[in-house]
Amino acid sequence: MRWLVLFFVLVSNSLSAQEKILWVPLQGTVELGLSPYITRAVKYAEDNQFDAIVLDVETFGGRVDAAVVIRDALLNTKLLTVAWVNKRAISAGALISLACKKVFFSPGSTMGAATPIQMNPQGGAQPVENKFVSYFRAELGATAERNGRDRKVAEAMVKATEEIKGLVAKDDVLTLTDVTAKTVGFSDGTISSKDELFKALGFKEPTIEEFKINWAERIVRFLTDPTVSGALMTIGVLGVFIELQAPGFGLPGIVGITCFAIYFSAKFLVHLAGWEEVLLLILGIILLAVEFLFLPGTLIAGVLGAACMIAALVMAGISPKIPLDWSAPEIQNHLMGVGIAMVAMIFGLLLAAYFMVKNPRKTALVMSESLDRDKGFVSASDLSFLRDKVGTALTDLHPSGKCQFDQSSFEVISSGSFVKKDAHVRVVSVEGSKIVVEEFRK
């Protein structure tokens, strides 16, 4: 009986002693959709009592704010965290790797070159201002020091303030290889395979679980991509402005509001936007509606509305995880995206206005074929009889709308400023089906 009890105790101890490692691929660009994935992986490992988290790192870097979120999650956990630099950990990837308690390299791998850069209008890259460079140097230095590594070597990956003999000259940027990283104590070993890595960590036959990105995180990574995010912003702004200048509520408004909803939902999920930005956007749209529909020409509501919308879009791209520095690459790139959205919106509005003037919409009361005028219908092919006629605006004209002349209704275009409903108008020109009017004061 004792032997049986001993057997069950040994089996139980064997099962409980089974080592578990969570394998987390960290590959591609470090962007806002990646940080929720890594933080979720850390939480999963803690909740399920894993013995270690291994990051398989292969990245040229990316957003600093996303890297800082990942760095904090790795530093805050009590689990063993391991970075395997499998080819390269450049820029933001270096910060993430240094946040791990142990760092291994694969043969020929590199880590460093962490100077923050931004794209200039000519398409090239340039360093950001010293204020942000100083911040990122401090982040790398403090992270390395936290895990027992040389602070000055880590800071030199951003910019060396003094020469480090045999490594980097003053004012140069350091990139470590697997060999030099071992020399300066930034590498715990050069490893060629997973099995070698586990053996170096002291695990005999661990259970390996690969942590996969879920569908929601894939969608967020796609929607927070700068190109997609910029397109959503541009279409949203353009749709809302076109809708406010047209009577009723139609497709432009639906498309614009949908794009804004998707844009802010993605920013909300990666903690770039909160309810403040959403409420500011709604206030901006309301003020613009007041300007276009109730107080045309006053400009005050319109200017305030446009300012609220722009402020909401700008705020939705600024992370609270990094200092508010307008030279930061993330902020610079986001401001460029907002600027492009504004330019595209203005160009789209001008284009829409041009086509509205050239091709005004026909109503049911303006027929495309000739009928008897005595029956209340007119011919869209010959409207010259309307020239110099005086009528009444059936809708607001901004610039298009409907007017009534005699007993017939026509789609018209105002030649000047906004014309209110029920105002008297006079036809100043007729070109085919295009009827241009101006306000007429008796």
Coordinates of C-alpha atoms in Angstrom, one line a residue:
M1 CA 0.0 0.0 0.0
R2 CA 2.9 2.3 0.9
W3 CA 4.5 1.7 -2.5
L4 CA 1.2 2.5 -4.2
V5 CA 0.9 5.8 -2.3
L6 CA 4.6 6.6 -3.1
F7 CA 3.9 5.9 -6.8
F8 CA 1.0 8.3 -7.0
V9 CA 3.1 11.0 -5.1
L10 CA 5.9 10.6 -7.6
V11 CA 3.6 10.8 -10.6
S12 CA 1.8 13.9 -9.1
N13 CA 5.2 15.6 -8.5
S14 CA 6.3 14.8 -12.0
L15 CA 3.2 16.3 -13.6
S16 CA 3.4 19.4 -11.4
A17 CA 7.1 19.8 -12.2
Q18 CA 6.4 19.8 -15.9
E19 CA 8.0 23.0 -17.2
K20 CA 6.0 25.3 -19.5
I21 CA 7.3 27.9 -21.9
L22 CA 5.1 30.4 -23.8
W23 CA 6.6 31.1 -27.2
V24 CA 5.6 34.5 -28.5
P25 CA 6.6 35.5 -32.1
L26 CA 7.4 39.3 -32.2
Q27 CA 8.0 39.9 -35.9
G28 CA 7.4 42.7 -38.4
T29 CA 6.8 46.3 -37.6
V30 CA 6.3 47.3 -33.9
E31 CA 3.0 49.2 -34.1
L32 CA 0.0 49.9 -32.0
G33 CA -1.8 46.6 -32.8
L34 CA 1.2 44.7 -31.5
S35 CA 1.3 46.0 -28.0
P36 CA -2.2 44.5 -27.0
Y37 CA -1.0 41.2 -28.3
I38 CA 2.2 41.1 -26.2
T39 CA 0.5 42.4 -23.1
R40 CA -2.2 39.8 -23.5
A41 CA 0.5 37.1 -23.8
V42 CA 2.2 38.2 -20.6
K43 CA -1.2 38.1 -18.7
Y44 CA -1.9 34.7 -20.2
A45 CA 1.4 33.3 -19.0
E46 CA 0.9 34.7 -15.5
D47 CA -2.6 33.3 -15.2
N48 CA -1.6 29.9 -16.4
Q49 CA 1.6 29.6 -14.4
F50 CA 4.1 29.4 -17.2
D51 CA 7.8 29.2 -16.2
A52 CA 9.1 31.5 -18.9
I53 CA 8.0 33.7 -21.8
V54 CA 10.3 33.6 -24.9
L55 CA 10.0 36.4 -27.5
D56 CA 11.2 35.4 -30.9
V57 CA 12.3 38.9 -32.0
E58 CA 12.8 39.8 -35.7
T59 CA 12.0 43.5 -36.3
F60 CA 13.4 46.7 -37.8
G61 CA 11.4 48.6 -35.2
G62 CA 8.4 50.9 -35.4
R63 CA 6.4 53.1 -33.0
V64 CA 8.1 54.2 -29.8
D65 CA 4.8 54.4 -27.9
A66 CA 3.9 50.8 -28.8
A67 CA 7.4 49.6 -27.7
V68 CA 7.1 51.5 -24.4
V69 CA 3.8 49.7 -23.6
I70 CA 5.4 46.3 -24.4
R71 CA 8.5 47.3 -22.4
D72 CA 6.4 48.1 -19.3
A73 CA 4.5 44.8 -19.5
L74 CA 7.8 42.8 -19.6
L75 CA 9.4 44.7 -16.8
N76 CA 6.4 44.4 -14.5
T77 CA 6.0 40.6 -14.7
K78 CA 7.7 38.3 -12.2
L79 CA 8.0 35.6 -14.8
L80 CA 11.3 34.8 -16.5
T81 CA 11.3 36.8 -19.8
V82 CA 13.7 35.9 -22.6
A83 CA 14.4 37.6 -25.9
W84 CA 15.8 35.6 -28.7
V85 CA 17.2 38.1 -31.2
N86 CA 16.6 35.9 -34.3
K87 CA 18.3 38.0 -37.0
R88 CA 17.6 41.6 -35.8
A89 CA 16.2 43.8 -33.0
I90 CA 16.5 47.3 -34.4
S91 CA 15.3 50.6 -32.9
A92 CA 12.1 49.9 -30.9
G93 CA 13.0 46.2 -31.1
A94 CA 16.1 46.9 -29.1
L95 CA 14.1 48.5 -26.3
I96 CA 11.8 45.5 -26.1
S97 CA 14.6 43.0 -26.1
L98 CA 16.5 44.9 -23.3
A99 CA 13.3 44.7 -21.2
C100 CA 13.7 41.0 -21.0
K101 CA 15.7 39.4 -18.1
K102 CA 17.7 37.3 -20.6
V103 CA 18.8 38.0 -24.1
F104 CA 20.1 35.5 -26.6
F105 CA 21.2 36.0 -30.2
S106 CA 21.1 33.7 -33.2
P107 CA 24.4 33.7 -35.2
G108 CA 24.9 36.9 -37.3
S109 CA 22.1 38.8 -35.5
T110 CA 22.2 42.5 -34.7
M111 CA 20.6 44.8 -32.1
G112 CA 20.7 48.6 -31.9
A113 CA 20.5 51.6 -34.3
A114 CA 17.7 53.0 -32.1
T115 CA 17.9 56.7 -33.1
P116 CA 14.2 57.9 -33.6
I117 CA 13.7 59.1 -37.1
Q118 CA 10.9 60.8 -39.0
M119 CA 10.1 61.0 -42.7
N120 CA 10.7 64.3 -44.4
P121 CA 8.5 65.7 -47.3
Q122 CA 11.1 64.6 -49.8
G123 CA 10.7 61.0 -48.8
G124 CA 13.9 60.5 -46.9
A125 CA 14.5 59.9 -43.2
Q126 CA 16.0 62.3 -40.7
P127 CA 16.7 62.3 -36.9
V128 CA 14.1 64.0 -34.7
E129 CA 14.9 66.9 -32.3
N130 CA 17.3 66.4 -29.4
K131 CA 14.5 66.5 -26.8
F132 CA 12.9 63.3 -28.0
V133 CA 16.3 61.7 -28.7
S134 CA 17.2 62.4 -25.1
Y135 CA 14.0 60.8 -23.8
F136 CA 14.5 57.6 -25.8
R137 CA 18.1 57.4 -24.7
A138 CA 16.9 57.5 -21.1
E139 CA 14.3 54.8 -21.8
L140 CA 17.0 52.4 -23.2
G141 CA 19.5 53.2 -20.5
A142 CA 17.0 52.7 -17.6
T143 CA 15.7 49.5 -19.1
A144 CA 19.2 48.0 -19.6
E145 CA 20.2 49.1 -16.0
R146 CA 17.0 47.5 -14.6
N147 CA 18.2 44.1 -15.9
G148 CA 21.9 44.5 -14.9
R149 CA 23.3 45.7 -18.2
D150 CA 25.6 48.7 -18.9
R151 CA 23.5 51.9 -19.2
K152 CA 26.0 53.7 -21.4
V153 CA 26.2 50.9 -24.0
A154 CA 22.4 50.9 -24.2
E155 CA 22.2 54.7 -24.6
A156 CA 24.9 54.6 -27.3
M157 CA 22.3 52.6 -29.4
V158 CA 20.5 56.0 -29.7
K159 CA 23.5 58.3 -29.6
A160 CA 26.9 58.0 -27.9
T161 CA 27.6 61.0 -25.8
E162 CA 31.2 59.8 -25.3
E163 CA 33.5 57.3 -27.0
I164 CA 33.2 53.7 -25.8
K165 CA 36.6 52.2 -26.7
G166 CA 36.4 49.4 -29.2
L167 CA 32.6 49.9 -29.7
V168 CA 31.5 53.3 -30.9
A169 CA 32.9 56.8 -31.4
K170 CA 31.4 59.9 -29.8
D171 CA 28.1 61.1 -31.5
D172 CA 27.9 57.8 -33.5
V173 CA 25.1 55.2 -33.1
L174 CA 25.9 51.7 -31.8
T175 CA 24.6 48.5 -33.3
L176 CA 25.7 45.3 -31.6
T177 CA 26.3 42.0 -33.3
D178 CA 26.0 38.7 -31.6
V179 CA 29.7 38.7 -30.9
T180 CA 30.0 42.3 -29.6
A181 CA 26.8 41.8 -27.5
K182 CA 28.4 38.9 -25.7
T183 CA 31.6 40.9 -25.1
V184 CA 29.8 43.8 -23.4
G185 CA 27.4 41.5 -21.4
F186 CA 24.3 42.2 -23.5
S187 CA 24.0 38.6 -24.6
D188 CA 23.5 35.5 -22.6
G189 CA 24.7 33.4 -25.4
T190 CA 24.6 32.7 -29.2
I191 CA 21.9 30.1 -29.9
S192 CA 21.1 28.4 -33.3
S193 CA 17.9 26.6 -32.5
K194 CA 15.0 26.4 -30.0
D195 CA 16.4 23.2 -28.4
E196 CA 19.7 24.9 -27.7
L197 CA 17.8 27.9 -26.3
F198 CA 15.8 25.7 -23.9
K199 CA 18.9 23.8 -22.8
A200 CA 20.8 27.1 -22.1
L201 CA 17.8 28.2 -20.0
G202 CA 18.1 25.0 -17.9
F203 CA 14.9 23.4 -19.2
K204 CA 15.1 19.7 -19.9
E205 CA 11.8 18.7 -21.6
P206 CA 9.5 21.7 -21.4
T207 CA 6.0 21.9 -22.8
I208 CA 6.0 24.6 -25.5
E209 CA 2.9 26.6 -26.3
E210 CA 3.0 29.2 -29.1
F211 CA 0.9 32.2 -28.4
K212 CA -1.1 33.2 -31.5
I213 CA -2.5 36.6 -32.4
N214 CA -6.3 36.5 -32.5
W215 CA -8.6 37.9 -35.2
A216 CA -9.5 41.0 -33.3
E217 CA -5.8 41.9 -32.9
R218 CA -5.2 41.3 -36.6
I219 CA -8.0 43.7 -37.5
V220 CA -6.7 46.3 -35.1
R221 CA -3.2 46.0 -36.5
F222 CA -4.7 46.5 -40.0
L223 CA -6.9 49.5 -39.0
T224 CA -4.0 51.2 -37.1
D225 CA -1.7 50.9 -40.1
P226 CA -0.8 54.6 -41.0
T227 CA -2.1 54.2 -44.6
V228 CA -5.4 52.6 -43.6
S229 CA -5.9 55.1 -40.7
G230 CA -5.2 58.0 -43.0
A231 CA -7.7 56.8 -45.6
L232 CA -10.4 56.4 -42.9
M233 CA -9.7 59.9 -41.6
T234 CA -9.9 61.4 -45.1
I235 CA -13.1 59.7 -46.2
G236 CA -14.7 60.4 -42.9
V237 CA -14.0 64.2 -43.1
L238 CA -15.0 64.4 -46.7
G239 CA -18.2 62.4 -46.3
V240 CA -19.4 64.6 -43.4
F241 CA -18.7 67.9 -45.2
I242 CA -20.4 66.8 -48.4
E243 CA -23.4 65.6 -46.4
L244 CA -23.7 68.9 -44.6
Q245 CA -23.8 70.8 -47.9
A246 CA -26.5 68.6 -49.5
P247 CA -30.2 68.5 -48.5
G248 CA -31.4 65.5 -46.5
F249 CA -29.3 62.6 -45.3
G250 CA -27.7 60.2 -47.8
L251 CA -24.7 58.1 -48.7
P252 CA -21.9 60.6 -48.0
G253 CA -23.1 61.0 -44.4
I254 CA -23.4 57.3 -43.9
V255 CA -20.0 56.6 -45.3
G256 CA -18.4 59.5 -43.4
I257 CA -19.9 58.5 -40.0
T258 CA -19.0 54.8 -40.6
C259 CA -15.4 55.7 -41.4
F260 CA -15.1 57.9 -38.3
A261 CA -16.7 55.1 -36.1
I262 CA -14.1 52.5 -37.4
Y263 CA -11.2 55.0 -37.1
F264 CA -12.0 56.0 -33.5
S265 CA -12.9 52.4 -32.5
A266 CA -9.4 51.2 -33.5
K267 CA -7.7 54.1 -31.7
F268 CA -9.9 53.4 -28.7
L269 CA -8.8 49.8 -28.5
V270 CA -5.1 50.7 -28.6
H271 CA -5.6 53.4 -25.9
L272 CA -4.9 56.3 -28.2
A273 CA -8.4 57.8 -28.1
G274 CA -10.9 58.1 -25.3
W275 CA -14.4 59.4 -24.9
E276 CA -13.0 62.9 -24.9
E277 CA -11.9 62.7 -28.5
V278 CA -15.2 61.1 -29.6
L279 CA -17.3 63.8 -27.8
L280 CA -15.1 66.5 -29.3
L281 CA -15.7 65.1 -32.8
I282 CA -19.5 65.0 -32.2
L283 CA -19.4 68.6 -31.0
G284 CA -17.5 69.6 -34.1
I285 CA -20.0 67.9 -36.4
I286 CA -22.9 69.6 -34.5
L287 CA -21.3 73.0 -34.8
L288 CA -20.7 72.5 -38.6
A289 CA -24.3 71.5 -39.0
V290 CA -25.4 74.7 -37.2
E291 CA -23.2 76.7 -39.5
F292 CA -24.5 75.1 -42.7
L293 CA -28.1 74.7 -41.8
F294 CA -29.1 77.5 -39.4
L295 CA -26.4 80.3 -39.3
P296 CA -25.0 80.3 -42.9
G297 CA -22.3 82.9 -43.5
T298 CA -21.6 83.7 -39.8
L299 CA -18.4 81.5 -39.9
I300 CA -18.1 81.4 -36.0
A301 CA -19.9 78.0 -35.6
G302 CA -18.2 76.7 -38.7
V303 CA -14.7 77.7 -37.6
L304 CA -15.3 76.3 -34.1
G305 CA -16.7 73.1 -35.5
A306 CA -13.8 72.6 -37.9
A307 CA -11.4 73.3 -35.0
C308 CA -13.1 70.7 -32.8
M309 CA -12.9 68.0 -35.5
I310 CA -9.2 68.7 -36.2
A311 CA -8.4 68.7 -32.5
A312 CA -10.2 65.3 -32.1
L313 CA -8.3 63.8 -35.0
V314 CA -5.0 65.1 -33.7
M315 CA -5.6 64.0 -30.1
A316 CA -6.6 60.5 -31.3
G317 CA -3.0 59.9 -32.5
I318 CA -1.1 61.1 -29.4
S319 CA -0.1 58.5 -26.9
P320 CA 0.0 59.3 -23.2
K321 CA 2.8 56.7 -22.9
I322 CA 5.4 59.1 -24.3
P323 CA 6.2 62.8 -23.6
L324 CA 4.1 65.3 -25.6
D325 CA 6.9 66.4 -28.0
W326 CA 5.8 67.6 -31.4
S327 CA 9.1 66.4 -32.9
A328 CA 8.3 62.8 -31.9
P329 CA 8.1 60.7 -35.1
E330 CA 4.7 59.2 -34.1
I331 CA 3.2 62.7 -33.6
Q332 CA 4.9 64.1 -36.7
N333 CA 3.6 61.3 -38.9
H334 CA 0.1 61.6 -37.4
L335 CA 0.0 65.3 -38.0
M336 CA 1.1 64.7 -41.6
G337 CA -1.8 62.3 -41.9
V338 CA -4.3 64.8 -40.5
G339 CA -2.9 67.5 -42.9
I340 CA -3.3 65.1 -45.9
A341 CA -6.9 64.4 -44.8
M342 CA -7.7 68.2 -44.7
V343 CA -6.1 68.8 -48.1
A344 CA -8.0 65.8 -49.6
M345 CA -11.2 67.1 -48.0
I346 CA -10.8 70.6 -49.5
F347 CA -9.9 69.1 -52.9
G348 CA -12.9 66.7 -52.7
L349 CA -15.3 69.5 -51.8
L350 CA -14.0 71.7 -54.7
L351 CA -14.4 68.7 -57.1
A352 CA -17.9 67.9 -55.8
A353 CA -18.9 71.6 -56.2
Y354 CA -17.6 71.6 -59.7
F355 CA -19.6 68.6 -60.7
M356 CA -22.7 69.9 -59.0
V357 CA -22.5 73.1 -61.0
K358 CA -21.8 71.2 -64.2
N359 CA -24.4 68.5 -63.7
P360 CA -27.1 69.6 -61.3
R361 CA -29.5 66.8 -60.2
K362 CA -32.8 66.6 -61.9
T363 CA -36.0 66.4 -59.8
A364 CA -39.2 64.6 -60.6
L365 CA -40.6 67.9 -61.7
V366 CA -37.9 68.6 -64.3
M367 CA -38.5 66.0 -67.0
S368 CA -35.8 64.7 -69.4
E369 CA -38.3 64.8 -72.2
S370 CA -40.5 67.5 -73.7
L371 CA -44.1 67.6 -72.4
D372 CA -46.9 70.1 -72.5
R373 CA -46.0 73.2 -70.4
D374 CA -49.7 73.9 -69.9
K375 CA -49.8 70.7 -67.8
G376 CA -47.1 71.9 -65.4
F377 CA -44.2 70.1 -66.9
V378 CA -41.2 71.6 -68.8
S379 CA -38.5 70.4 -71.1
A380 CA -35.0 69.9 -69.8
S381 CA -33.7 70.5 -73.3
D382 CA -34.9 74.1 -73.5
L383 CA -35.1 76.1 -70.4
S384 CA -34.2 79.4 -71.9
F385 CA -37.6 80.8 -71.2
L386 CA -36.6 81.0 -67.5
R387 CA -33.9 83.6 -68.1
D388 CA -34.5 86.7 -65.9
K389 CA -37.5 85.1 -64.3
V390 CA -38.1 85.8 -60.6
G391 CA -39.1 82.9 -58.3
T392 CA -39.0 81.6 -54.7
A393 CA -36.4 79.3 -53.1
L394 CA -38.2 76.1 -51.9
T395 CA -35.0 75.0 -50.0
D396 CA -31.9 76.6 -48.8
L397 CA -29.4 77.0 -51.6
H398 CA -25.8 76.1 -50.5
P399 CA -25.1 76.2 -53.4
S400 CA -27.7 73.8 -55.0
G401 CA -31.3 73.5 -54.1
K402 CA -34.9 73.9 -55.5
C403 CA -36.7 76.9 -56.6
Q404 CA -40.2 77.5 -57.9
F405 CA -40.9 79.7 -61.0
D406 CA -44.6 80.1 -61.9
Q407 CA -46.1 76.7 -61.0
S408 CA -43.0 74.5 -61.7
S409 CA -40.1 73.4 -59.5
F410 CA -36.5 73.3 -60.8
E411 CA -33.1 72.3 -59.5
V412 CA -30.9 75.4 -59.4
I413 CA -27.4 76.6 -58.4
S414 CA -26.7 79.8 -56.5
S415 CA -24.2 82.1 -58.2
G416 CA -23.2 83.8 -54.9
S417 CA -23.5 83.2 -51.2
F418 CA -26.0 81.1 -49.3
V419 CA -29.6 81.8 -50.1
K420 CA -32.3 81.0 -47.5
K421 CA -35.5 79.1 -48.0
D422 CA -38.5 81.4 -49.1
A423 CA -36.1 84.1 -50.4
H424 CA -36.8 85.7 -53.8
V425 CA -34.4 84.7 -56.6
R426 CA -33.8 85.7 -60.2
V427 CA -32.4 83.5 -63.0
V428 CA -29.2 85.0 -64.2
S429 CA -28.2 82.4 -66.8
V430 CA -29.4 79.1 -68.3
E431 CA -27.0 76.7 -69.9
G432 CA -28.7 73.5 -71.0
S433 CA -30.2 72.0 -67.8
K434 CA -28.0 74.2 -65.5
I435 CA -30.0 77.1 -64.0
V436 CA -28.0 79.7 -62.1
V437 CA -29.8 82.1 -59.8
E438 CA -29.0 84.9 -57.4
E439 CA -30.9 86.4 -54.5
F440 CA -33.4 89.1 -55.7
R441 CA -34.5 91.9 -53.4
K442 CA -37.6 93.8 -54.6

